[in-house]
Short mmCIF file of C-alpha atoms in Angstrom, two decimals:
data_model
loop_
_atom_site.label_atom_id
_atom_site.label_comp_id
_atom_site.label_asym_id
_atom_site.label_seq_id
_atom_site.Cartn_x
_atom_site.Cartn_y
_atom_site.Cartn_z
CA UNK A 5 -14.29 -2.16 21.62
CA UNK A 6 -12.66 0.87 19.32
CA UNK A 7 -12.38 2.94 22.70
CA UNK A 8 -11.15 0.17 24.86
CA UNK A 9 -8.44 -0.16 21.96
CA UNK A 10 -7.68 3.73 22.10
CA UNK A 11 -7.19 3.21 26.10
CA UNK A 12 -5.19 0.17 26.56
CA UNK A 13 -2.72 1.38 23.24
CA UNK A 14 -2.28 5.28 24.17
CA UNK A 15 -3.61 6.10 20.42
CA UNK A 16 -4.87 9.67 19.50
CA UNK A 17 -8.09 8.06 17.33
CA UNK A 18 -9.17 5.98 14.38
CA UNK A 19 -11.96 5.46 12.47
CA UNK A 20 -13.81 1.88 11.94
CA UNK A 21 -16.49 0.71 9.43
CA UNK A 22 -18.29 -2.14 8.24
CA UNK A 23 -19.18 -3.42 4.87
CA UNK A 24 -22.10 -5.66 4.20
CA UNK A 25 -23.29 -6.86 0.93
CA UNK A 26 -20.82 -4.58 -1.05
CA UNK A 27 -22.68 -1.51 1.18
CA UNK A 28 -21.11 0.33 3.87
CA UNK A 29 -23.52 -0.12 6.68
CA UNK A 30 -21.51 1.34 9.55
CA UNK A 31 -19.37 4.14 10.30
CA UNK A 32 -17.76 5.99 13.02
CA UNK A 33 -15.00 7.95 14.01
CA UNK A 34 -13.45 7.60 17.73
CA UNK A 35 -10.79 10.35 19.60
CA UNK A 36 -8.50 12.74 18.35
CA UNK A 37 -7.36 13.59 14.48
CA UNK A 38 -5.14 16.12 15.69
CA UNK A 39 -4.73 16.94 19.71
CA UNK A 40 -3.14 20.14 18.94
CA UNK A 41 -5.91 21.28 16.76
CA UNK A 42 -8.53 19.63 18.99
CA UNK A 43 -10.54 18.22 15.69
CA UNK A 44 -12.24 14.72 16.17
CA UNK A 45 -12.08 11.69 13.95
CA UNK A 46 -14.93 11.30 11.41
CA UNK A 47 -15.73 8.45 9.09
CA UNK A 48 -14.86 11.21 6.32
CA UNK A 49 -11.49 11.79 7.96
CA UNK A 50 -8.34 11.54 5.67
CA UNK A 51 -5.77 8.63 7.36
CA UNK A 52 -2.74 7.51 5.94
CA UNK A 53 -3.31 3.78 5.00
CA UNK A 54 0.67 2.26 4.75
CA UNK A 55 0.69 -1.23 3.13
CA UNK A 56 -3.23 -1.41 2.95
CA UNK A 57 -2.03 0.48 -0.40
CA UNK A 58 -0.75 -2.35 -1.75
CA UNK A 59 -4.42 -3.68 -2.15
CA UNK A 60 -5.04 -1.01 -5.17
CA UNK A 61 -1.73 -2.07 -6.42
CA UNK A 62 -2.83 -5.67 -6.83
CA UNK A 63 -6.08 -4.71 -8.11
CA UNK A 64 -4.83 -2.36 -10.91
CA UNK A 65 -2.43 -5.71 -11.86
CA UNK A 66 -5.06 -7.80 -12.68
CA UNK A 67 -7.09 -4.99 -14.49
CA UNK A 68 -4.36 -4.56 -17.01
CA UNK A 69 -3.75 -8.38 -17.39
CA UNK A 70 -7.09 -8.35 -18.12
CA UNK A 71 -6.73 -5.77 -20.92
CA UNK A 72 -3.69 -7.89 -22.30
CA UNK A 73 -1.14 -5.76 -21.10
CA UNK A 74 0.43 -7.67 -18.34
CA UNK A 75 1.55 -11.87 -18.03
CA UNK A 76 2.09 -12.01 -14.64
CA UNK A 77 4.39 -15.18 -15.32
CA UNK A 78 6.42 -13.17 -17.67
CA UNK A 79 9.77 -11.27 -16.91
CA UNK A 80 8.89 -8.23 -15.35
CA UNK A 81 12.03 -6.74 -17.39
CA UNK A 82 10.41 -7.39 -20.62
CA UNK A 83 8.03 -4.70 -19.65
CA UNK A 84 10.66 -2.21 -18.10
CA UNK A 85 13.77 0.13 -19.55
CA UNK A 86 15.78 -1.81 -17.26
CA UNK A 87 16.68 -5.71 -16.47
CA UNK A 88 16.06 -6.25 -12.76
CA UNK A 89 18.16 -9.52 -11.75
CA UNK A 90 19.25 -11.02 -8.95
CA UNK A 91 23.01 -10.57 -8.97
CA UNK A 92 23.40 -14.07 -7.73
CA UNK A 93 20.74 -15.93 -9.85
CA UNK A 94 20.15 -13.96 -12.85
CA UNK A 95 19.09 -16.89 -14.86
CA UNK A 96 15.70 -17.19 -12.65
CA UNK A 97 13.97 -14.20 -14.02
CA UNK A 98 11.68 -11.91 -11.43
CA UNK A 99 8.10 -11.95 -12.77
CA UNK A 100 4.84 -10.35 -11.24
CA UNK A 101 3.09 -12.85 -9.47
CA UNK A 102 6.23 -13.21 -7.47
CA UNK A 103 6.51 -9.94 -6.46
CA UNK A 104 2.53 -9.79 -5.77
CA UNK A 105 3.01 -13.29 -3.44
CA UNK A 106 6.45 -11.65 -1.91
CA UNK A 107 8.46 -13.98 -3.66
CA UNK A 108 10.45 -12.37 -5.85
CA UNK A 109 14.35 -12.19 -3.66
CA UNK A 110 13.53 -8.33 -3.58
CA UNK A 111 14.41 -7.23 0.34
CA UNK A 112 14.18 -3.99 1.71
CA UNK A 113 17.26 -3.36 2.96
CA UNK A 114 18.53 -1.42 6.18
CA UNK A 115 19.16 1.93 3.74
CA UNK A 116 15.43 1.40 2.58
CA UNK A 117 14.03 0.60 6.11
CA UNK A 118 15.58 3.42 7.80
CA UNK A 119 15.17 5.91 4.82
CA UNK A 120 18.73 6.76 5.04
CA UNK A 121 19.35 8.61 1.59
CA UNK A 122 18.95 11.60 0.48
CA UNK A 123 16.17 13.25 -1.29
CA UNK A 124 14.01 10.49 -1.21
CA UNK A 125 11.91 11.40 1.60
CA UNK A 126 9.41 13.82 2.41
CA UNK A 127 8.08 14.96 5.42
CA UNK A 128 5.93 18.39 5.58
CA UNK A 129 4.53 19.32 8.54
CA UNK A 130 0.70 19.64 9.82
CA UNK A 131 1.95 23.13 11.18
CA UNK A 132 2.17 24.60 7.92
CA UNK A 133 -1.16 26.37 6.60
CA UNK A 134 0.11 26.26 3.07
CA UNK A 135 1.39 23.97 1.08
CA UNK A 136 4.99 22.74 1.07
CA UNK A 137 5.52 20.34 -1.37
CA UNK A 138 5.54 16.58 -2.05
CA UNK A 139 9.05 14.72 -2.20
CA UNK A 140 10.55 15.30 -5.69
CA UNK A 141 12.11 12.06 -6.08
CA UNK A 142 10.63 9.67 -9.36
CA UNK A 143 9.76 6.48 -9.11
CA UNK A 144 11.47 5.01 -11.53
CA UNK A 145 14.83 6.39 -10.78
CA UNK A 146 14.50 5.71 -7.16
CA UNK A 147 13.65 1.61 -8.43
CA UNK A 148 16.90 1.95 -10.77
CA UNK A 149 18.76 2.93 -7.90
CA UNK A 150 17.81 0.12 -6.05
CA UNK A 151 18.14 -2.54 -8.51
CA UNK A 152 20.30 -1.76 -10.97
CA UNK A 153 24.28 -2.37 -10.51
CA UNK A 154 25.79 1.16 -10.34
CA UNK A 155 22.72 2.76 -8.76
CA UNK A 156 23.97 5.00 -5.81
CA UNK A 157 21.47 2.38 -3.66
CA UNK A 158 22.64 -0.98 -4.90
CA UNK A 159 23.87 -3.39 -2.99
CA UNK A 160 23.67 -6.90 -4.25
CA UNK A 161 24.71 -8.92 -0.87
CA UNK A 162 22.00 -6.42 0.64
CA UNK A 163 19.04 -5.59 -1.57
CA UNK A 164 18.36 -9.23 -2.59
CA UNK A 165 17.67 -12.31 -0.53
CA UNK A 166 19.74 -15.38 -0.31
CA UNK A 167 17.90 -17.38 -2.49
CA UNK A 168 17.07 -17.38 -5.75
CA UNK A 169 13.67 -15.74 -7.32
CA UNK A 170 10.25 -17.99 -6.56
CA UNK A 171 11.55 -19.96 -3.81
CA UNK A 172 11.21 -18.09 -0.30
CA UNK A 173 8.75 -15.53 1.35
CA UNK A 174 10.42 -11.98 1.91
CA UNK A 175 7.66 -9.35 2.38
CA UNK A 176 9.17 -6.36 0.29
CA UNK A 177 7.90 -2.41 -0.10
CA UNK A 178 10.55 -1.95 -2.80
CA UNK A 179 9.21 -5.20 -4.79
CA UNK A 180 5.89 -3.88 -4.88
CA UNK A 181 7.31 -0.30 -5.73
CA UNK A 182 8.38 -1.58 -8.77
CA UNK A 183 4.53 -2.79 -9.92
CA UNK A 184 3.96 0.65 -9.79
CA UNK A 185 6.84 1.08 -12.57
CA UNK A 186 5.31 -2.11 -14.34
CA UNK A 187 2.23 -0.12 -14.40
CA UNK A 188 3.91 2.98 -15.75
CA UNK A 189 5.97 1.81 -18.79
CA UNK A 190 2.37 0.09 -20.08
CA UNK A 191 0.03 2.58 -19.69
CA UNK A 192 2.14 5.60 -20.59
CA UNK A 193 0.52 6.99 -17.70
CA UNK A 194 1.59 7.78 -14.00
CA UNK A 195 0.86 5.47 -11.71
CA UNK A 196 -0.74 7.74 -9.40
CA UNK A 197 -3.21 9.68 -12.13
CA UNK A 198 -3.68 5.86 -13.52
CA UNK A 199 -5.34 4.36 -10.47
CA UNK A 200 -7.24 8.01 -10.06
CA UNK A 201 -8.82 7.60 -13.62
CA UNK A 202 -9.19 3.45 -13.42
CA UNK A 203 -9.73 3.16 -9.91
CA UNK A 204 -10.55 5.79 -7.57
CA UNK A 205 -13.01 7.62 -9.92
CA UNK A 206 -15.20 5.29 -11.60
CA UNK A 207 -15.67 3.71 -7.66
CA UNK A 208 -16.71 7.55 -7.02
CA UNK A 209 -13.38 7.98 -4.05
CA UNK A 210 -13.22 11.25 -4.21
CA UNK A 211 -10.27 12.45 -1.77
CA UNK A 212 -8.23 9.75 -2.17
CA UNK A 213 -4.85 10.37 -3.33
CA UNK A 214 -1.07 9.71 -2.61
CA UNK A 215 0.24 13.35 -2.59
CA UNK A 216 -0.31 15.98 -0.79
CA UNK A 217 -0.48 18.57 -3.24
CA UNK A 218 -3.46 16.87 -5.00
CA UNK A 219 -5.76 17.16 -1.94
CA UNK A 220 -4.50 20.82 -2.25
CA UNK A 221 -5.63 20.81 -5.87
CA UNK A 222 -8.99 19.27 -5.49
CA UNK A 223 -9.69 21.90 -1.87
CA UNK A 224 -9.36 19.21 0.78
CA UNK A 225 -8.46 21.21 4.34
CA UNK A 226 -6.22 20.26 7.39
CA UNK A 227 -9.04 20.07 9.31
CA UNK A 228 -9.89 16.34 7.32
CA UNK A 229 -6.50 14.67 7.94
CA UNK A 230 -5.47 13.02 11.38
CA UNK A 231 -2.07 13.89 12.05
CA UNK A 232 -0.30 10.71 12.53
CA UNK A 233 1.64 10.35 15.67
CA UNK A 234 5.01 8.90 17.09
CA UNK A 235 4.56 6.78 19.99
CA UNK A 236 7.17 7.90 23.08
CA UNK A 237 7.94 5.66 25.37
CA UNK A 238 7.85 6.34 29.40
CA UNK A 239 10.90 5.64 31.41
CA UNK A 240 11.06 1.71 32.80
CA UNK A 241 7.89 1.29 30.46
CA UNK A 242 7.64 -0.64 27.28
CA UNK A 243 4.74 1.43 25.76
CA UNK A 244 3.88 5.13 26.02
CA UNK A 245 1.43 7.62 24.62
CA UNK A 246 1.59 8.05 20.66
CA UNK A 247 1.67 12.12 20.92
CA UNK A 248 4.38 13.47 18.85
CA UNK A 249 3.54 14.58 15.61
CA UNK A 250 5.19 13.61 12.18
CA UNK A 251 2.90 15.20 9.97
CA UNK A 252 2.17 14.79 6.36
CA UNK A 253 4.54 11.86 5.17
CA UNK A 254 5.10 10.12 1.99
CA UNK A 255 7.95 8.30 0.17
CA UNK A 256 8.30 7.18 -3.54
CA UNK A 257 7.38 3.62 -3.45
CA UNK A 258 3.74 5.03 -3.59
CA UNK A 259 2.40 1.52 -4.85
CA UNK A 260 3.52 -0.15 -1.72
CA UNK A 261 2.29 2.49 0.53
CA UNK A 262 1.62 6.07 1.19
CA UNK A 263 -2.12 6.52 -0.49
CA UNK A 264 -4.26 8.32 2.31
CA UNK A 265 -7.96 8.13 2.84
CA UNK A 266 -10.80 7.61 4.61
CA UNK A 267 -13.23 4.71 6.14
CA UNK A 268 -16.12 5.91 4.09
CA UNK A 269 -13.96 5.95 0.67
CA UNK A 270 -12.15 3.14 1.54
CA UNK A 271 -15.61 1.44 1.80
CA UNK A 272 -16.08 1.73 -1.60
CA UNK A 273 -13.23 -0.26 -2.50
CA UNK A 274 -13.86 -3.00 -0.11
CA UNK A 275 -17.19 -3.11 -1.59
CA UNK A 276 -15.99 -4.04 -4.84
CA UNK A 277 -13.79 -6.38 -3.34
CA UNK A 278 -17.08 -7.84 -1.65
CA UNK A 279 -19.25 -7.52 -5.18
CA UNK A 280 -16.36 -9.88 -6.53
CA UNK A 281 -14.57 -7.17 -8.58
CA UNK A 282 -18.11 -4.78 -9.09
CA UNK A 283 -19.66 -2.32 -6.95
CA UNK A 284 -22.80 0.22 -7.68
CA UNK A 285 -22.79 -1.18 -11.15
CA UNK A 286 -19.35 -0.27 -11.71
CA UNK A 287 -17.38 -3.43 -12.55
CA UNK A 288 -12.88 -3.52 -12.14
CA UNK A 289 -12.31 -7.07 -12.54
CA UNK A 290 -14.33 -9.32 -13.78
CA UNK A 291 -15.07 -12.17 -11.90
CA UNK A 292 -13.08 -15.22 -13.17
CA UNK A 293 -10.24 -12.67 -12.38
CA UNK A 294 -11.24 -11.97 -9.15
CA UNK A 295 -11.19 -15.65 -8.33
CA UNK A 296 -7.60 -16.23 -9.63
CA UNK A 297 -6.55 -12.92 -7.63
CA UNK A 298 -7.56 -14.93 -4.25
CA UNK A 299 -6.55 -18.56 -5.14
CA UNK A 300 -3.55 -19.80 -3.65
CA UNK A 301 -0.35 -19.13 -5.00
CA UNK A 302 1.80 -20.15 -3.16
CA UNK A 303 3.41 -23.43 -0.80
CA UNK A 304 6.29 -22.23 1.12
CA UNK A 305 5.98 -20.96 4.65
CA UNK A 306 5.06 -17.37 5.02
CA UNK A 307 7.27 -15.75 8.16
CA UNK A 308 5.33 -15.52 11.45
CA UNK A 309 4.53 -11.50 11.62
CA UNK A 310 2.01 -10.02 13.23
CA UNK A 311 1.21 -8.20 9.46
CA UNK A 312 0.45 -10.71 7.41
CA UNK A 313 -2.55 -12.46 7.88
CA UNK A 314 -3.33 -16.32 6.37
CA UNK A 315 -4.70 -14.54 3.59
CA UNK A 316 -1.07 -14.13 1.81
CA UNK A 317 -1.47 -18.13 1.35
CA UNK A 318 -4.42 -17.87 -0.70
CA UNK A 319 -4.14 -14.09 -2.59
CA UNK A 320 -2.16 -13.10 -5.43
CA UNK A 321 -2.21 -9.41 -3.98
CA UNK A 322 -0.03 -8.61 -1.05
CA UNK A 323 -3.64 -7.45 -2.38
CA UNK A 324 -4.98 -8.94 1.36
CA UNK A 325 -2.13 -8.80 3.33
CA UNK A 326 -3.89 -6.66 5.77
CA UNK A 327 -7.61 -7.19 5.57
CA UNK A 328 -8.86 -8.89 8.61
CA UNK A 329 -11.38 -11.20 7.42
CA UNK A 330 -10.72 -13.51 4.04
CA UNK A 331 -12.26 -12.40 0.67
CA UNK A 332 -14.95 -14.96 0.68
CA UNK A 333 -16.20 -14.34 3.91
CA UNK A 334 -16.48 -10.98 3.12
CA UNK A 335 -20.93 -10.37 2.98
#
């Protein structure tokens, strides 16, 4: 099946594995990780895993509302340096849980989208033997830009949905950016070295990180990454062969996206997903909180994308936006 799906879609490589009884059982890595350098996909090779990110995000939520430190039904400004309103219905206030069900009015906007502004991206290139450096933008500024009225981002008609807070689905990376601010101003702590010392460590995911220059740090080579690649299209086709490279990519809404890693760490994770918030004797969430995490939140009709999966109906976390197969069937 994985190389009938490397055929028919023109893709480099990917890696697949399978989790059974909070163990991962089976592993293997299929094509290229980079053409150029003519390595081959492992189950240990580094991939960039976009909005599966937003999965830790979720989880490190409910492990501080656990601890007391979050309400998810309170304000989410009570928690912040900042008020984040909607410029059109500021008395509804934005709370957690409606950013974690993509409720909250948040939108990313064409300037977010497109990554038109200036120092917010980064972009080093799998070329390079040394490193380069991560972007420099913060998190928290780039949020205040976005949300705040005066920000050099803001745009009320633009970066808020026309509705107020709670009422409609909008799937939103800068909504979910801000949990990683959230996360931030109660810990004291970055949300990055956070999820490394409450996450990523005690589930022993050891080359999992969001920047670049902390696989650098800890001695993780080129050779583990697979370059990811820009699909071009063929003339009077609709599809073409995904063989131009971007290279090493992240942006500053890290909690929404960005975090790379690899089927056999990932594995981990899902296996404390599977062990209802404990894996290897190492226990996140306890298991009342689990539970809540994958109720249902949420009645309105989620928009028809080929993304989100019925399990947004049913999970506090964006958390299982992009798992194929629902929590509880998870063995």
């Amino acid at each position: 099946m994985a190389e009938w799906l490397l055929r028919q879609t023109s893709t480099a490589g990917m890696a697949c594995g399978i989790v059974k009884r909070g163990e991962l059982v089976w592993s293997r890595g299929f094509g290229a990780a980079n053409i150029s350098r003519g390595t081959q996909v492992t189950p240990d090779t580094i991939f960039p895993i976009a909005s599966v990110t937003k999965t830790i995000t979720s989880v490190a939520m409910h492990m501080l509302t656990e601890r007391g430190m979050i309400d998810l039904d309170a304000p989410i400004s009570d928690y912040l340096s900042f008020r984040v309103a909607h410029p059109r219905y500021g008395d509804t206030e934005i709370t957690p849980r409606m950013i974690l069900t993509h409720h909250s009015s948040i939108t990313d906007a064409k300037v977010w989208l497109d990554k038109e502004y200036d120092g917010y991206a980064g972009c080093i290139a799998f070329s390079a033997a040394a490193y380069e450096g991560d972007h420099a933008a913060d998190l928290e500024s780039v949020m205040r830009d976005y949300l705040v009225p005066g920000g050099r981002l803001y745009d009320a008609a633009s970066n808020f949905a026309d509705c107020p807070p709670g009422v409609k689905f909008h799937y939103s990376n800068v909504a979910v950016g801000l949990l990683g601010v959230l996360v931030q101003a109660v810990t004291g702590s970055g949300f990055s070295a956070w999820c490394q010392e409450n996450i990523f460590q005690p589930l022993g995911m050891r080359e999992t990180f969001w920047f670049y220059e902390d696989f650098v740090r800890n001695g993780v080579t080129m050779d583990k990454f697979a370059m990811p690649y820009q699909r071009r299209k063929f003339p009077g086709t609709e599809f073409g062969a995904a063989d131009i490279p971007v290279g090493f990519m992240n942006y500053p809404e890290i909690s929404a996206g960005n975090l790379y890693t690899s089927v056999r760490e990932l594995a981990k994770f899902v296996g404390m997903l599977a062990g209802r918030g404990e894996s290897g004797g190492v226990r996140l969430l306890q298991e009342s909180t689990f539970e809540s995490m994958i109720s249902k939140q949420a009645d309105s009709p989620i928009a028809r994308s080929p993304e989100i999966t019925h399990l947004l109906y049913r999970s506090t976390p964006v958390s299982y936006t992009h798992l194929t197969l629902p929590t509880k069937r998870i063995v």
